[in-house]
Structures are given as C-alpha cells and as structure tokens.
Amino acid sequence: MLSIVVSFAILLSCTMNTFAAVGDNRLTESESNNSMSLADRIYNDYTVVGSVSQTDLDYYKFTLSSTATVKITFSSKYSTIYCGIENSSGDVVASWKPETLTSSGNYGFANSVALTPGTYYVLVLSSISSSLTKTYAFYFEYETVYDFKLLPLVKTSSFTNKVLKYVGSPKSIVKTGFLFA
C-alpha cells in the first residue's frame, strides 16, 4: 500500500494576535458558541478570531471525511488560554497551552494531531478566574492522507521490482519517478 499525503499548505503572516491567510478564509466567533450544539463551523484553511473569559468558552466544529493530520497554529497575548480538540462524544483527543513566546510578543504554538474520519470540535477556554476578556486567533488546516494499492509488479529483462512515486490527489496523480531495486 502506498500512502500519499496531499498538503493544503498556504503562506501565513502573523501580526500581533491575528493571522492573514491567502484567500482570507476568516471567521470571527459568534456568541453564543459555548457548547458543541452551538459550535461555529470551521473548514480547512481558516483563520479564527475570538475571545474568552472566566465564564466563556468557545467551540468550533469540523468534519473529516477521511483520515487527516490536523494542525492548529495558535496565538494570544495571554498564556492562560487552553486549546484542545474533542471528538463528538466529548472525549479530549489533543490539548495544548500557548507557552512559547513568539517574536511578535504573543504566546503561541503550532501543533498537529492525526485524526480518523468523523466530527470534531476545537475548544478554547481560559484557565484562570478573571473577569478579563482574552482575545486569541488560530489558523486551522489539515492534510488528507490518501491510500493507494499498487498492482502486482511486472518483471522485464532490464529491471525488477519497479516502484512508482506519485504526488497529487486521487483525481490528478502525477508520476514523479522510478526507484529500481
């Protein structure tokens, strides 16, 4: 079985605590998105801007139709905000705290997690009791993993066991080379 990863990478630029993404797929949280049933919907290649306080938490819903590596790049002026991913049963599958101070003076992280098909929720919440409203931004992206089965190899007089390397999506595969054994 040959696994091919198709990347939907884009260029990002970070300014203070917001991101500017190519295509400007931007979402500002809506209130009230304080539960799974009221979660704001997000998609691949989205920048999300929101705020939390002691009594507020924010949910963002996304659905994967195939196995994928999900990456969240998070930024805030506050190190007391937590971010995580829960499955549709409410079980935490990943959680992070922005502990790294970035060059822009914000706290942040860029972390990935592999997920199987299903519905998931990004959860953002404040970790301390304070009436202060804390702003944040995160960039949400994922890479889908495609699996292909190769047909049996054909032996010829000039070589054996040829392996083809492919890149692209299942609809547009491009052969990039041979590996001879």
Coordinates of C-alpha atoms in Angstrom, one line a residue:
M1 CA 0.0 0.0 0.0
L2 CA 1.3 3.4 -0.9
S3 CA 0.3 6.4 1.2
I4 CA 0.2 9.8 -0.3
V5 CA -0.2 13.0 1.6
V6 CA -1.8 15.9 -0.2
S7 CA -1.0 19.2 1.5
F8 CA -3.2 22.2 1.5
A9 CA -0.4 24.4 2.8
I10 CA -0.6 28.2 2.4
L11 CA 1.5 31.1 3.4
L12 CA 0.8 32.9 6.6
S13 CA 1.8 36.1 8.1
C14 CA 1.4 36.9 11.8
T15 CA 0.7 40.4 13.1
M16 CA 0.1 41.0 16.8
N17 CA -2.6 38.4 17.6
T18 CA -4.3 37.8 14.2
F19 CA -3.2 35.9 11.1
A20 CA -3.7 36.9 7.5
A21 CA -4.2 33.9 5.2
V22 CA -4.1 33.7 1.5
G23 CA -7.7 33.7 0.3
D24 CA -8.8 35.4 3.6
N25 CA -11.0 32.5 4.8
R26 CA -11.7 34.2 8.1
L27 CA -14.2 33.6 10.9
T28 CA -14.9 35.8 13.9
E29 CA -16.6 33.7 16.6
S30 CA -20.3 34.1 17.2
E31 CA -21.8 34.2 20.6
S32 CA -23.0 32.0 21.9
N33 CA -20.8 29.2 20.7
N34 CA -20.4 27.8 24.3
S35 CA -21.4 24.2 23.6
M36 CA -21.0 21.5 20.9
S37 CA -24.6 22.1 19.8
L38 CA -23.9 25.8 19.3
A39 CA -20.4 25.5 17.8
D40 CA -19.3 27.7 14.9
R41 CA -18.4 25.7 11.8
I42 CA -14.8 25.9 10.5
Y43 CA -13.2 24.5 7.4
N44 CA -9.7 23.7 6.1
D45 CA -7.5 26.8 5.6
Y46 CA -9.5 29.1 8.0
T47 CA -8.3 31.8 10.4
V48 CA -10.4 32.1 13.5
V49 CA -10.5 35.1 15.8
G50 CA -12.3 35.1 19.2
S51 CA -12.2 35.9 22.9
V52 CA -12.8 34.1 26.1
S53 CA -13.3 35.0 29.8
Q54 CA -13.8 33.1 33.0
T55 CA -17.4 32.3 32.2
D56 CA -17.0 31.8 28.4
L57 CA -15.6 29.0 26.3
D58 CA -15.7 28.7 22.5
Y59 CA -16.4 25.6 20.4
Y60 CA -15.7 25.2 16.7
K61 CA -16.9 22.2 14.7
F62 CA -15.2 20.5 11.8
T63 CA -15.8 17.2 10.0
L64 CA -13.2 15.0 8.3
S65 CA -14.4 12.6 5.6
S66 CA -11.1 10.7 5.6
T67 CA -8.0 10.3 7.8
A68 CA -6.1 13.6 8.1
T69 CA -3.4 15.4 10.1
V70 CA -5.0 18.5 11.7
K71 CA -2.7 21.4 12.5
I72 CA -3.6 24.4 14.7
T73 CA -1.4 27.4 14.9
F74 CA -2.5 29.5 17.9
S75 CA -1.6 33.0 19.1
S76 CA -2.7 35.2 22.0
K77 CA -1.3 37.9 24.2
Y78 CA -2.3 35.6 27.1
S79 CA -0.6 32.4 28.2
T80 CA -3.6 31.4 30.3
I81 CA -5.7 30.1 27.4
Y82 CA -6.1 26.5 26.6
C83 CA -6.9 25.0 23.2
G84 CA -7.9 21.4 22.5
I85 CA -9.8 19.0 20.2
E86 CA -12.6 16.8 21.4
N87 CA -14.4 14.1 19.4
S88 CA -18.2 14.0 19.1
S89 CA -18.5 12.1 22.4
G90 CA -16.7 14.9 24.2
D91 CA -13.5 13.0 24.8
V92 CA -10.3 15.1 24.6
V93 CA -8.1 13.8 21.8
A94 CA -5.5 16.6 22.0
S95 CA -4.9 19.7 24.2
W96 CA -2.3 22.5 24.2
K97 CA -1.4 25.6 26.2
P98 CA 0.4 28.5 24.4
E99 CA 3.6 28.6 26.3
T100 CA 6.1 29.7 23.7
L101 CA 6.6 33.5 23.4
T102 CA 6.8 34.4 19.7
S103 CA 8.8 37.1 18.1
S104 CA 5.6 39.3 17.9
G105 CA 5.4 39.2 21.7
N106 CA 2.4 36.8 21.8
Y107 CA 2.2 33.3 23.3
G108 CA 1.5 30.5 20.8
F109 CA 2.0 27.1 19.5
A110 CA 1.8 25.1 16.2
N111 CA 0.8 21.5 16.9
S112 CA -0.6 18.6 14.8
V113 CA -2.7 15.5 15.6
A114 CA -3.7 12.6 13.3
L115 CA -7.5 12.0 13.3
T116 CA -9.7 9.4 11.7
P117 CA -12.9 10.4 9.8
G118 CA -15.6 12.0 12.0
T119 CA -16.9 15.1 13.6
Y120 CA -14.6 17.0 16.0
Y121 CA -14.6 20.2 18.0
V122 CA -11.8 22.8 18.7
L123 CA -12.4 24.1 22.2
V124 CA -10.8 27.3 23.6
L125 CA -11.1 28.3 27.2
S126 CA -9.4 30.5 29.9
S127 CA -7.5 28.7 32.6
I128 CA -7.7 31.3 35.4
S129 CA -10.5 33.1 37.2
S130 CA -10.5 36.6 35.9
S131 CA -13.1 38.9 34.6
L132 CA -10.6 39.9 31.9
T133 CA -11.7 39.1 28.3
K134 CA -8.8 37.5 26.5
T135 CA -8.5 37.6 22.7
Y136 CA -6.9 34.9 20.6
A137 CA -6.5 33.8 17.0
F138 CA -5.8 30.4 15.4
Y139 CA -5.2 29.1 12.0
F140 CA -6.8 25.7 11.2
E141 CA -5.6 23.4 8.4
Y142 CA -5.4 19.8 7.6
E143 CA -3.7 17.4 5.2
T144 CA -5.7 14.4 4.0
V145 CA -4.0 11.1 3.7
Y146 CA -4.8 9.0 0.6
D147 CA -4.0 5.3 0.4
F148 CA -3.5 3.6 -3.0
K149 CA -2.9 -0.1 -3.7
L150 CA -0.4 -0.8 -6.4
L151 CA -1.0 -3.6 -9.0
P152 CA 1.5 -6.5 -9.0
L153 CA 4.9 -5.6 -10.4
V154 CA 5.9 -6.7 -13.9
K155 CA 9.3 -8.2 -14.4
T156 CA 11.3 -7.4 -17.5
S157 CA 14.8 -8.2 -18.7
S158 CA 16.1 -4.7 -17.8
F159 CA 14.9 -4.4 -14.2
T160 CA 12.7 -5.9 -11.5
N161 CA 10.5 -4.5 -8.7
K162 CA 9.9 -1.0 -10.0
V163 CA 8.2 1.4 -7.6
L164 CA 6.4 4.5 -8.9
K165 CA 6.3 7.6 -6.8
Y166 CA 3.1 9.7 -7.1
V167 CA 2.0 13.1 -5.9
G168 CA -1.4 14.8 -6.0
S169 CA -4.9 13.9 -5.3
P170 CA -6.8 10.8 -6.4
K171 CA -8.2 12.8 -9.3
S172 CA -4.9 14.1 -10.6
I173 CA -2.0 11.9 -9.9
V174 CA 1.4 12.7 -11.4
K175 CA 4.2 10.2 -11.7
T176 CA 7.4 11.7 -10.4
G177 CA 10.0 9.0 -10.8
F178 CA 11.2 5.4 -10.5
L179 CA 13.0 3.5 -7.8
F180 CA 14.9 0.4 -9.1
A181 CA 15.7 -2.5 -6.8

